[in-house]
CSV table of C-alpha atoms in Angstrom, one decimal:
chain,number,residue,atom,x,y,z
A,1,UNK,CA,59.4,187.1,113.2
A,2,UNK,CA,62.9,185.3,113.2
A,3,UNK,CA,61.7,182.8,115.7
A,4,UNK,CA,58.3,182.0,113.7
A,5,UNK,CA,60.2,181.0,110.3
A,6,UNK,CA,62.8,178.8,112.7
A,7,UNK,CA,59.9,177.3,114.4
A,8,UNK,CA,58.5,176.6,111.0
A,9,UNK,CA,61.4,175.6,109.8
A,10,UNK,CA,62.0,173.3,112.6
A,11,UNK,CA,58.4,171.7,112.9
A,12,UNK,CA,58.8,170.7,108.8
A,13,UNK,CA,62.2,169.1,109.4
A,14,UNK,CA,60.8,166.7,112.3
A,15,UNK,CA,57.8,166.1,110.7
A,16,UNK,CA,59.2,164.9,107.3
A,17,UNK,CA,62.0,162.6,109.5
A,18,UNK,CA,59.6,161.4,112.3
A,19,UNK,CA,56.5,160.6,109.2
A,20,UNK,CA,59.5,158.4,107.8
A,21,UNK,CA,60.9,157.0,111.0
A,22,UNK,CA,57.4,156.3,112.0
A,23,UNK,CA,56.4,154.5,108.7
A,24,UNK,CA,58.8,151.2,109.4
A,25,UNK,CA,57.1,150.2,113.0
A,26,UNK,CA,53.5,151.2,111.4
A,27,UNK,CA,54.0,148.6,108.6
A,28,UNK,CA,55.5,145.3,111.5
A,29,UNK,CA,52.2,146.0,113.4
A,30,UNK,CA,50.3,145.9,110.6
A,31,UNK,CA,48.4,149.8,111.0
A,32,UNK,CA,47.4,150.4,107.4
A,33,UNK,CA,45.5,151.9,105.7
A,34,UNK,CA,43.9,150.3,102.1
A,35,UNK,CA,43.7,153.5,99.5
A,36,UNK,CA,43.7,150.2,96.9
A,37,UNK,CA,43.6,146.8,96.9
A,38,UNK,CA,46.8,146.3,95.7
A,39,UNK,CA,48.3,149.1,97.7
A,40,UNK,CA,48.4,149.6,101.7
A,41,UNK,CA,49.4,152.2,102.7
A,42,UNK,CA,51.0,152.8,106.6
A,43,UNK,CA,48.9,155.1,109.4
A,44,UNK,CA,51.5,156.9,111.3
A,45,UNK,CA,51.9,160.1,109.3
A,46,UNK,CA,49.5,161.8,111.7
A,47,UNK,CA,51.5,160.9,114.5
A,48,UNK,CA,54.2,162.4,113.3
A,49,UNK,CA,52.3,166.1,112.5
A,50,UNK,CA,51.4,165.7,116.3
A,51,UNK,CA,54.5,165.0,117.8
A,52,UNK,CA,56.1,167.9,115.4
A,53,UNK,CA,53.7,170.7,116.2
A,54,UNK,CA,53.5,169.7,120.2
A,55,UNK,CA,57.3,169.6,120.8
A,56,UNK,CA,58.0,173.1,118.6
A,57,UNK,CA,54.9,174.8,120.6
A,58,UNK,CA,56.2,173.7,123.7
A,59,UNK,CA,59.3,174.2,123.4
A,60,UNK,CA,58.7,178.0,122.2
A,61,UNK,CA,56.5,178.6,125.8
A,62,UNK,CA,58.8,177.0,127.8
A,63,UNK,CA,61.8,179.0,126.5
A,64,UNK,CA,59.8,182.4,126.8
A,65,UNK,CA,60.3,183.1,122.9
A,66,UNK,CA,57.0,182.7,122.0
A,67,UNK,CA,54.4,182.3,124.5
A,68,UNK,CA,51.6,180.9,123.9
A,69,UNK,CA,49.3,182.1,126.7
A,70,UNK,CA,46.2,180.0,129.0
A,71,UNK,CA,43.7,179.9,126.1
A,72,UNK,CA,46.0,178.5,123.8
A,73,UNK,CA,47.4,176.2,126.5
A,74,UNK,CA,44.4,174.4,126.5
A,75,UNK,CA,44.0,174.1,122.7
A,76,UNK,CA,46.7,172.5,122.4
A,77,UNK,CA,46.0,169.7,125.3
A,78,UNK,CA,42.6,169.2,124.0
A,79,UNK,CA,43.7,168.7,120.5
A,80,UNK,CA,46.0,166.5,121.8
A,81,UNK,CA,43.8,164.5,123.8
A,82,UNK,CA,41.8,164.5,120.1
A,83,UNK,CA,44.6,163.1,118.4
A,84,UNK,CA,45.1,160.6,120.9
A,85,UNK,CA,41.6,159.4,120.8
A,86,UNK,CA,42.6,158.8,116.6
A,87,UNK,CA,45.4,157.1,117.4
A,88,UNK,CA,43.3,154.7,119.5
A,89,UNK,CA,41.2,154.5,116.6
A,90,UNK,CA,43.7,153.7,114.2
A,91,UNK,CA,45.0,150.8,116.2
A,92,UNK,CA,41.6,149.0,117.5
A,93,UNK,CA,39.0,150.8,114.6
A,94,UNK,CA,36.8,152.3,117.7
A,95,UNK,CA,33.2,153.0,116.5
A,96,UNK,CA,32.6,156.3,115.0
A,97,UNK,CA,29.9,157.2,118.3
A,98,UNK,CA,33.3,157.3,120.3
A,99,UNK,CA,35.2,159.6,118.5
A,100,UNK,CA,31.9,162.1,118.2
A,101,UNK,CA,31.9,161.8,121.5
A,102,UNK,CA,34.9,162.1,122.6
A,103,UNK,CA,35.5,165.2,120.4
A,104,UNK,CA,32.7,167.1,121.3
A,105,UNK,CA,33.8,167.0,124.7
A,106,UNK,CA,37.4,168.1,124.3
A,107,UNK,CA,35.6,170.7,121.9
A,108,UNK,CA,33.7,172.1,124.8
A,109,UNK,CA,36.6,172.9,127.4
A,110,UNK,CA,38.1,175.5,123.8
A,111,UNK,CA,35.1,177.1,123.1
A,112,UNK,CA,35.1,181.3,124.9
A,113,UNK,CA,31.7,180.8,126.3
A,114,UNK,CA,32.0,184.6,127.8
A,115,UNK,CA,32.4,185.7,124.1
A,116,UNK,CA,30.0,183.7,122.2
A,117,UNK,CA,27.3,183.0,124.7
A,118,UNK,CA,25.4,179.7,125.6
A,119,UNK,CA,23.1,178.6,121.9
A,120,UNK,CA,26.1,180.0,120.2
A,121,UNK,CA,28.7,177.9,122.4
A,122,UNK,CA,26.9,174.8,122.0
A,123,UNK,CA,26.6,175.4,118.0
A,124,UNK,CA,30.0,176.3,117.8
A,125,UNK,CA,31.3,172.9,119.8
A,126,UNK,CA,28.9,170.9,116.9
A,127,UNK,CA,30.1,172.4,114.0
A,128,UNK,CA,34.2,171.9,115.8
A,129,UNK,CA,33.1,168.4,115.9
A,130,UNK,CA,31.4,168.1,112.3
A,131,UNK,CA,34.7,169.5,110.9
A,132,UNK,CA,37.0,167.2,112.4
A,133,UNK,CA,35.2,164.2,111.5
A,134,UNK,CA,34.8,165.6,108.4
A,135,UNK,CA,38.4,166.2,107.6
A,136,UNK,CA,38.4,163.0,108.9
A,137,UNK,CA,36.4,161.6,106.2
A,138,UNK,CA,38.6,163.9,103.8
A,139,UNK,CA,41.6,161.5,104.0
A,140,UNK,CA,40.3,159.1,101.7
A,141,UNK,CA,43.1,159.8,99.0
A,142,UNK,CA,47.0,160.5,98.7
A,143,UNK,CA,47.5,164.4,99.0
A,144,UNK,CA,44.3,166.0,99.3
A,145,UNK,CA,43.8,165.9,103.6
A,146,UNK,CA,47.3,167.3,103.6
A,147,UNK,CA,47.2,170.0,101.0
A,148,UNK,CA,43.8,171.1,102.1
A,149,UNK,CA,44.7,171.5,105.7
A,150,UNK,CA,47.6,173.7,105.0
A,151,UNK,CA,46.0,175.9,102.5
A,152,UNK,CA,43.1,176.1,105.2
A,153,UNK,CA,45.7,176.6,107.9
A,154,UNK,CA,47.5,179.7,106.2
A,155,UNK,CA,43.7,181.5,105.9
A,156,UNK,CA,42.8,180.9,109.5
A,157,UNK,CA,46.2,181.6,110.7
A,158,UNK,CA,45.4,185.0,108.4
A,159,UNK,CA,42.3,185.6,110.4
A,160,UNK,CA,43.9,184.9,113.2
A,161,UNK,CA,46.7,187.5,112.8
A,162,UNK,CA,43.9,190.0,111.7
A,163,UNK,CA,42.4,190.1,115.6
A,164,UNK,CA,46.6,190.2,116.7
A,165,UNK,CA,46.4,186.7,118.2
A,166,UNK,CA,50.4,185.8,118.4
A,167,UNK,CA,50.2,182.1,120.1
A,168,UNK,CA,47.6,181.5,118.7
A,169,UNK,CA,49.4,182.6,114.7
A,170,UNK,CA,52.2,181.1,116.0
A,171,UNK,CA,50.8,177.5,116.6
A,172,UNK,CA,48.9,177.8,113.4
A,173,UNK,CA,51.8,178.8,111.8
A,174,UNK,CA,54.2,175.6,113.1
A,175,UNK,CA,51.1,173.2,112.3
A,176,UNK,CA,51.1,174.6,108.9
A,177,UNK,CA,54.4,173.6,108.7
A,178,UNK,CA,54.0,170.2,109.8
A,179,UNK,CA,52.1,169.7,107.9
A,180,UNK,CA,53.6,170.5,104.5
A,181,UNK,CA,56.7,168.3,105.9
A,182,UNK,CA,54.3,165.5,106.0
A,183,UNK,CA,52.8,166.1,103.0
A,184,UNK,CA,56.6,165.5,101.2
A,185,UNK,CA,55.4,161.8,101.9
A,186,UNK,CA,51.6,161.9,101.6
A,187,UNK,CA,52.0,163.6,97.9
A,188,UNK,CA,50.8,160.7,95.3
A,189,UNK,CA,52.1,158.0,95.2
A,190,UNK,CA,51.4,158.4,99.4
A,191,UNK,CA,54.3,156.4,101.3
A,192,UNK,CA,52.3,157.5,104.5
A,193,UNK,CA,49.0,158.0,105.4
A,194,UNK,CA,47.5,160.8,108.2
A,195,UNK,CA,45.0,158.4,109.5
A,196,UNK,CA,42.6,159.7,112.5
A,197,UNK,CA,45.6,160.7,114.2
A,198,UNK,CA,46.4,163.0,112.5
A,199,UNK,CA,43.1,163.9,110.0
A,200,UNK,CA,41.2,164.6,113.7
A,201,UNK,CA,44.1,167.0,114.8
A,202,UNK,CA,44.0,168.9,112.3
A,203,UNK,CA,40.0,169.3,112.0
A,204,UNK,CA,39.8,169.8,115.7
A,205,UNK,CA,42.7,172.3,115.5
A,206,UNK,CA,41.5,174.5,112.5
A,207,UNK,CA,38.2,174.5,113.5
A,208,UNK,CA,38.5,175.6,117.2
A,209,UNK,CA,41.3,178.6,116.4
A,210,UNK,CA,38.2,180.2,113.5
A,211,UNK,CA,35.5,179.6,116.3
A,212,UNK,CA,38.0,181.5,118.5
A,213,UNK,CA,39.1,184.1,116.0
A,214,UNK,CA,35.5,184.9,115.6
A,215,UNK,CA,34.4,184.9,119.2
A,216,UNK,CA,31.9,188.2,119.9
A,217,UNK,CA,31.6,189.6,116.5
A,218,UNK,CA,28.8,189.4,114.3
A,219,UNK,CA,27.2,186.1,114.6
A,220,UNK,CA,26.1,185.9,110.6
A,221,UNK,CA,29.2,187.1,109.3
A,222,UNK,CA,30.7,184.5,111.5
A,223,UNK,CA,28.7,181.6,110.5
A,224,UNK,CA,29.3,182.8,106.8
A,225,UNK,CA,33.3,183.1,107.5
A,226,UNK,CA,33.5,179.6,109.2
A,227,UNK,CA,31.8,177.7,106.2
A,228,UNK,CA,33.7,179.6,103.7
A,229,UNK,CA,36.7,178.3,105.3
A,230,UNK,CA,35.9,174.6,105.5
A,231,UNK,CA,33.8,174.8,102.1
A,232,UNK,CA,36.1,171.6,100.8
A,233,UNK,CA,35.8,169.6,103.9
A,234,UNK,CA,31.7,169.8,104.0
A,235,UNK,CA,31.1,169.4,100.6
A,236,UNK,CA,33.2,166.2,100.5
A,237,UNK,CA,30.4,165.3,103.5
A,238,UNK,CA,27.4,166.6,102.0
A,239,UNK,CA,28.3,164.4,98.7
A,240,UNK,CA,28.4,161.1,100.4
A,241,UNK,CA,25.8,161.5,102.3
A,242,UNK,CA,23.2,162.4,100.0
A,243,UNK,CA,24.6,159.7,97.5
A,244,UNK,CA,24.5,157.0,99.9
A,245,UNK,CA,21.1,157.8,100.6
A,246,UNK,CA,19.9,158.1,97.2
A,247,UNK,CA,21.7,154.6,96.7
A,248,UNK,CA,20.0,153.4,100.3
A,249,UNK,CA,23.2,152.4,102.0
A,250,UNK,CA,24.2,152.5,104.8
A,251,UNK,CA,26.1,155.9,105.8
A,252,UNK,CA,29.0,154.6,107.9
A,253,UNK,CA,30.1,152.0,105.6
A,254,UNK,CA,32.9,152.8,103.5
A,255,UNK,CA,33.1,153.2,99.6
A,256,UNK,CA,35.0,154.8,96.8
A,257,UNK,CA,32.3,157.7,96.6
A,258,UNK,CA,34.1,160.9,97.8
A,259,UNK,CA,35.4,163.5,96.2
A,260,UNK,CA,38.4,162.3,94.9
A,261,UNK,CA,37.0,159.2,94.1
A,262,UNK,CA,34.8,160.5,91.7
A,263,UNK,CA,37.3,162.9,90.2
A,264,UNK,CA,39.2,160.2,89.1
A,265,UNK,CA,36.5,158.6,87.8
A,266,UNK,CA,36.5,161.7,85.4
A,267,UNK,CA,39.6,160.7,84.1
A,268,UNK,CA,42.1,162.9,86.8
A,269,UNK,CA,45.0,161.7,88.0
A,270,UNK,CA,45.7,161.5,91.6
A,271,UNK,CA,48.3,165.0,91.6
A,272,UNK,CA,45.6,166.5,89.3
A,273,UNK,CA,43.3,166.0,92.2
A,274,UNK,CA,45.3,167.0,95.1
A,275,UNK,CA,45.7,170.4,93.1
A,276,UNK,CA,42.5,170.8,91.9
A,277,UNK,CA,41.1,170.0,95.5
A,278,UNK,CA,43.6,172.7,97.0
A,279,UNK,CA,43.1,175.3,94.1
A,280,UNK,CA,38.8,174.8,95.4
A,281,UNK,CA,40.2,175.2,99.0
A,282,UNK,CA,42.7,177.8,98.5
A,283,UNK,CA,39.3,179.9,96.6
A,284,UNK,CA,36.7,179.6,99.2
A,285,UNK,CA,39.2,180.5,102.4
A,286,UNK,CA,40.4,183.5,100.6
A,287,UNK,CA,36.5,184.5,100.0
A,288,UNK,CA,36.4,183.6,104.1
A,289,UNK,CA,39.9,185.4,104.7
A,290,UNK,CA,38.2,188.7,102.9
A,291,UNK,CA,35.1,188.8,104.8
A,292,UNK,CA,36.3,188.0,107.9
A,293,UNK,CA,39.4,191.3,107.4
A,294,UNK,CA,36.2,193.2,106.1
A,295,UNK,CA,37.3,193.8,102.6
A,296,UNK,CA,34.2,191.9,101.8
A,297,UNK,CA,30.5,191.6,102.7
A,298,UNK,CA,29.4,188.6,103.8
A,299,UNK,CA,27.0,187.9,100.5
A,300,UNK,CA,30.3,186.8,98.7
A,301,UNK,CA,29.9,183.3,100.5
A,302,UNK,CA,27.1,182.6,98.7
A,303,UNK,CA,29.4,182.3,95.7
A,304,UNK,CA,31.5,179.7,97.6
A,305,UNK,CA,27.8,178.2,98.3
A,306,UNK,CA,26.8,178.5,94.7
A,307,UNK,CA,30.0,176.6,93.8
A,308,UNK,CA,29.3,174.2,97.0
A,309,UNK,CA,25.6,173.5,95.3
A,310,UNK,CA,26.5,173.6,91.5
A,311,UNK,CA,29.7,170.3,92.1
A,312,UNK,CA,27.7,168.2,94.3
A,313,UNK,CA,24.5,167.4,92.1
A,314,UNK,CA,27.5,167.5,89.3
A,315,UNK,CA,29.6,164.7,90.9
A,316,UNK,CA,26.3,162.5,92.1
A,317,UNK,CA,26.1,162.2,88.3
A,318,UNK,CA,29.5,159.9,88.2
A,319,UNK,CA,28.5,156.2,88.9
A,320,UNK,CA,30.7,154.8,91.6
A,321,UNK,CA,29.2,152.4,93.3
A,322,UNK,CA,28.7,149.3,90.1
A,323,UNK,CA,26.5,146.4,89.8
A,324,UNK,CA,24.1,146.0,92.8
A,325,UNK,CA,25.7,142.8,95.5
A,326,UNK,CA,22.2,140.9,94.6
A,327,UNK,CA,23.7,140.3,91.1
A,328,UNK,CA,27.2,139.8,91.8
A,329,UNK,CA,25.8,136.5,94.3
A,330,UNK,CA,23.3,135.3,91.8
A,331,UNK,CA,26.4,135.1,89.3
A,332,UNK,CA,28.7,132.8,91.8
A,333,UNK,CA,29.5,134.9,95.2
A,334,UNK,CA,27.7,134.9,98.1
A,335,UNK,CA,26.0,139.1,98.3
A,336,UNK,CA,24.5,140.2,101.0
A,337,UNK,CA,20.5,140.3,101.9
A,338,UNK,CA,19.1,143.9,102.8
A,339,UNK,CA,19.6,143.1,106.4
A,340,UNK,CA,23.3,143.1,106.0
A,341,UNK,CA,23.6,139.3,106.7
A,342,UNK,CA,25.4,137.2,104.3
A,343,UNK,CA,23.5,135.6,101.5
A,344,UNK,CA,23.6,131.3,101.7
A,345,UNK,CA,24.8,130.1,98.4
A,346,UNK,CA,23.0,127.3,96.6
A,347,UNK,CA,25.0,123.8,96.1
A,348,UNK,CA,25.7,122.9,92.2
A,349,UNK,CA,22.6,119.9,91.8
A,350,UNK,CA,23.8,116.9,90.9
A,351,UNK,CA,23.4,115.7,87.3
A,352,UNK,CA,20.4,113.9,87.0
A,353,UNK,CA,20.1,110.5,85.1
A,354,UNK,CA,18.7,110.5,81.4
A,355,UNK,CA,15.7,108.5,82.0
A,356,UNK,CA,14.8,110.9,84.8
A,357,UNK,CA,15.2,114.1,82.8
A,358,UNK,CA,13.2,113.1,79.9
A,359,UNK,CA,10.6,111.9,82.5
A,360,UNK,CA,11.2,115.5,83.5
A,361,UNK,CA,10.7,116.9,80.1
A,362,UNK,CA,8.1,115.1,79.2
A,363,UNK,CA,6.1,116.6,82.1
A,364,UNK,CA,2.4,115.8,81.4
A,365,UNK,CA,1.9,114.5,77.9
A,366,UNK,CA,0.0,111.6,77.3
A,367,UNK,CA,1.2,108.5,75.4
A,368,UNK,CA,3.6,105.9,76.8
A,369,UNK,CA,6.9,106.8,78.6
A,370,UNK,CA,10.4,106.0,78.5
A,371,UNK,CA,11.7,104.1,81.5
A,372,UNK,CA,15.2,103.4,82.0
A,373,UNK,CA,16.5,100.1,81.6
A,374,UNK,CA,17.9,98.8,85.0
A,375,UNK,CA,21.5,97.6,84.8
A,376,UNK,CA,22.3,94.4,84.7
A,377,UNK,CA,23.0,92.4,88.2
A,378,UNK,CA,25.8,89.9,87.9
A,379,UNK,CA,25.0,87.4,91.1
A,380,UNK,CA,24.0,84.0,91.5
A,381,UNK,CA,20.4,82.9,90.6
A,382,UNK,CA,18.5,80.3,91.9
A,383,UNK,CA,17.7,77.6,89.4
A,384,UNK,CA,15.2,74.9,88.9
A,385,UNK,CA,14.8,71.3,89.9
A,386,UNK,CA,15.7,70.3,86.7
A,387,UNK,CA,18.8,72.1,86.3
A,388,UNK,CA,20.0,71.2,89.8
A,389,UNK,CA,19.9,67.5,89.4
A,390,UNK,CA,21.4,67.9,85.5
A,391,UNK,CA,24.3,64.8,85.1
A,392,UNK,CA,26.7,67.8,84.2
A,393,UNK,CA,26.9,69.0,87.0
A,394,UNK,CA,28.2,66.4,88.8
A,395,UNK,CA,31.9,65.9,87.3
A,396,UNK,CA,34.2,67.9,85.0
A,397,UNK,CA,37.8,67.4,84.0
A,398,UNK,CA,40.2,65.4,85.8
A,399,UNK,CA,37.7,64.4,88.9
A,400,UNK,CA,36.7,67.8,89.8
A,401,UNK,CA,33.3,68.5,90.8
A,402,UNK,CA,31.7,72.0,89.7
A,403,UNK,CA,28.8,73.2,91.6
A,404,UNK,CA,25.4,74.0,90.0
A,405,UNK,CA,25.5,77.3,91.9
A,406,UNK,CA,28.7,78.4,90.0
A,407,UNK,CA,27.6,76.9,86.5
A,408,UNK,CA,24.8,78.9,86.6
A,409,UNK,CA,26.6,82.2,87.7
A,410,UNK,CA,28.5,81.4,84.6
A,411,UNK,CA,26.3,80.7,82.4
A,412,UNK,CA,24.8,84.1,82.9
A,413,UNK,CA,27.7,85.9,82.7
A,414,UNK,CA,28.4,84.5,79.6
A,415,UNK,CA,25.2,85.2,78.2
């Protein structure tokens, strides 16, 4: 008990230092991440929950205080071969196929095949997998991938403790920590960012300790347990994808239309909907937290599912996504066409002269037309016999001779 409030303890000191060490080096190289367009904010955050919870866990197994055990062992590595996979993402933006991939194999070497059987085993490494890239997708504002990872933490740690898990409680309970220290420089106005370090983690690491937690019991009270616990996360998901659809675009390309992103369109500001996002999170994992202890059926999900089905067809009501690209590049910016390819813009025409554009205008009516009169051209004409051989011509002035080509050229300048 002593050592798990020191380890706790301990993982939310290095967290907070190592999230602010971290945040000078992220912002030289550039690794940021663009909540606004006049505010970047710096990717390393996650890094730092990583390092915290890895070093504390480790260091109570190697010590004896708290071991951790096999099973756990290979949590840990796998979630940090996850994180590291984020990391990677962070720095060169790898293609979301990757990092599905990638996390549903570390996914597969955590999940107790002897417990859960084969369907159920491949199901259960999915749904790890759709949870981490959905919390993931959940860090899209300040505060609300950090405060509902801890309040979803503290329930699975809870469930967790139920079947007497102590590594397991214990790494859950150091994460949690982390995580809050983080969180003292993700709160809004965020000064750090989790990024997929550190969003990946955490998915990957709640998400495999409830499959675990839940390993040979009742498969339907299961299923119901594990989405009661990440209601948040998959209805942040479900919202964009249905919204993007209905406004045929593409899925993986980013825009303001989560969650938060429609909350403040509501007229929330962004520590109204941290809280409000945590108080939803904090609801459904205590519904999953009951059911799973027994102190509940397994019907009281479908209140969290009621809720789930009642906000999403609410929020797709909240425009987000203003005037289609067509318009904007019609009205002087180049859109895009539906292929994704970017649109030519037209040249300005040249103005046209007045004789031309009432030619123009006149189109075809009948009667006489306007022409322009051609301009004048000042150069030398050539002039008759007559005014070749004139006496005039010949001398003028003091002796000097004036040719008949110049006389002439002057005569019609002169008019």
């Amino acid at each position: 008990m002593l050592y798990g409030i020191a380890a706790a303890a301990t993982a939310l000191f290095l967290s907070a230092v190592l999230a602010a060490l971290l945040r000078v080096p992220a912002l030289r190289l550039g690794l940021l991440d663009r909540r606004q367009r006049q505010r970047r904010v710096p990717l390393f955050g996650g890094a730092a929950v990583v390092l915290a919870t890895c070093l504390v866990a480790i260091a109570g197994d190697r010590t004896g205080i708290a071991p951790l055990g096999d099973g756990i062992k290979v949590l840990l590595a796998a979630g940090g071969a996850v994180a590291a996979l984020g990391l990677i993402a962070d720095v060169w933006r790898l293609n979301v196929r990757f990092l599905v991939i990638g996390t549903a194999v570390a996914a597969a070497f955590v999940v107790p095949y002897g417990d859960t059987g084969t369907l159920p085993g491949v199901a259960a490494v999915a749904w790890i997998t759709f949870v981490a890239l959905a919390f993931r997708a959940l860090d899209h504002a300040d505060g609300v991938a950090g405060t509902v990872g801890v309040v979803t933490a503290f329930g699975v740690a809870a469930c967790v403790a139920v079947e007497v898990m102590d590594g397991l409680v214990v790494l859950l309970s150091v994460f949690a920590a982390a995580l809050t220290g983080f969180l003292m420089h993700n709160w809004p106005p965020a000064r750090v960012a989790l990024g997929a370090c550190g969003s990946l983690f955490s998915g990957f690491l709640l998400a495999a300790a409830a499959v675990i937690a839940r390993a040979g019991q009742d498969p339907v009270v299961g299923t119901a347990v594990l989405f009661a616990l990440t209601a948040v996360a998959g209805a942040d998901v479900l919202l964009v994808v249905v919204s993007r659809r209905l406004a045929r675009r593409p899925l993986l390309r980013g825009a303001p239309d989560h969650l938060a992103h429609r909350l403040r369109r509501l007229g929330l500001t962004p520590q109204g909907v941290a809280v409000l996002l945590g108080v939803a999170a904090f609801c459904a994992v205590l519904v999953g937290v009951l059911a799973h202890a027994g102190w509940l059926q397994a019907r009281a999900v479908l209140w969290v599912a009621g809720g789930v089905l009642v906000v999403v067809p609410g929020l797709l009501r909240v425009s987000v996504y203003g005037p289609p690209r067509a318009r904007a590049g019609r009205q002087g910016g180049g859109g895009r066409d539906a292929r994704g390819g970017r649109r030519a813009v037209r040249a300005p025409r040249a103005p046209r002269a007045r004789g031309a554009l009432q030619e123009e205008r006149s189109g075809g009516r009948s009667g006489p037309r306007t022409m322009a009169r051609p301009a004048p051209v000042y150069a030398p004409r050539r002039q008759p016999e007559s005014v070749r051989s004139s006496p005039d011509s010949e001398v003028r002035g003091a002796g000097r001779s004036v040719s008949p080509q110049v006389k002439a050229s002057l005569r019609v300048r002169n008019g």
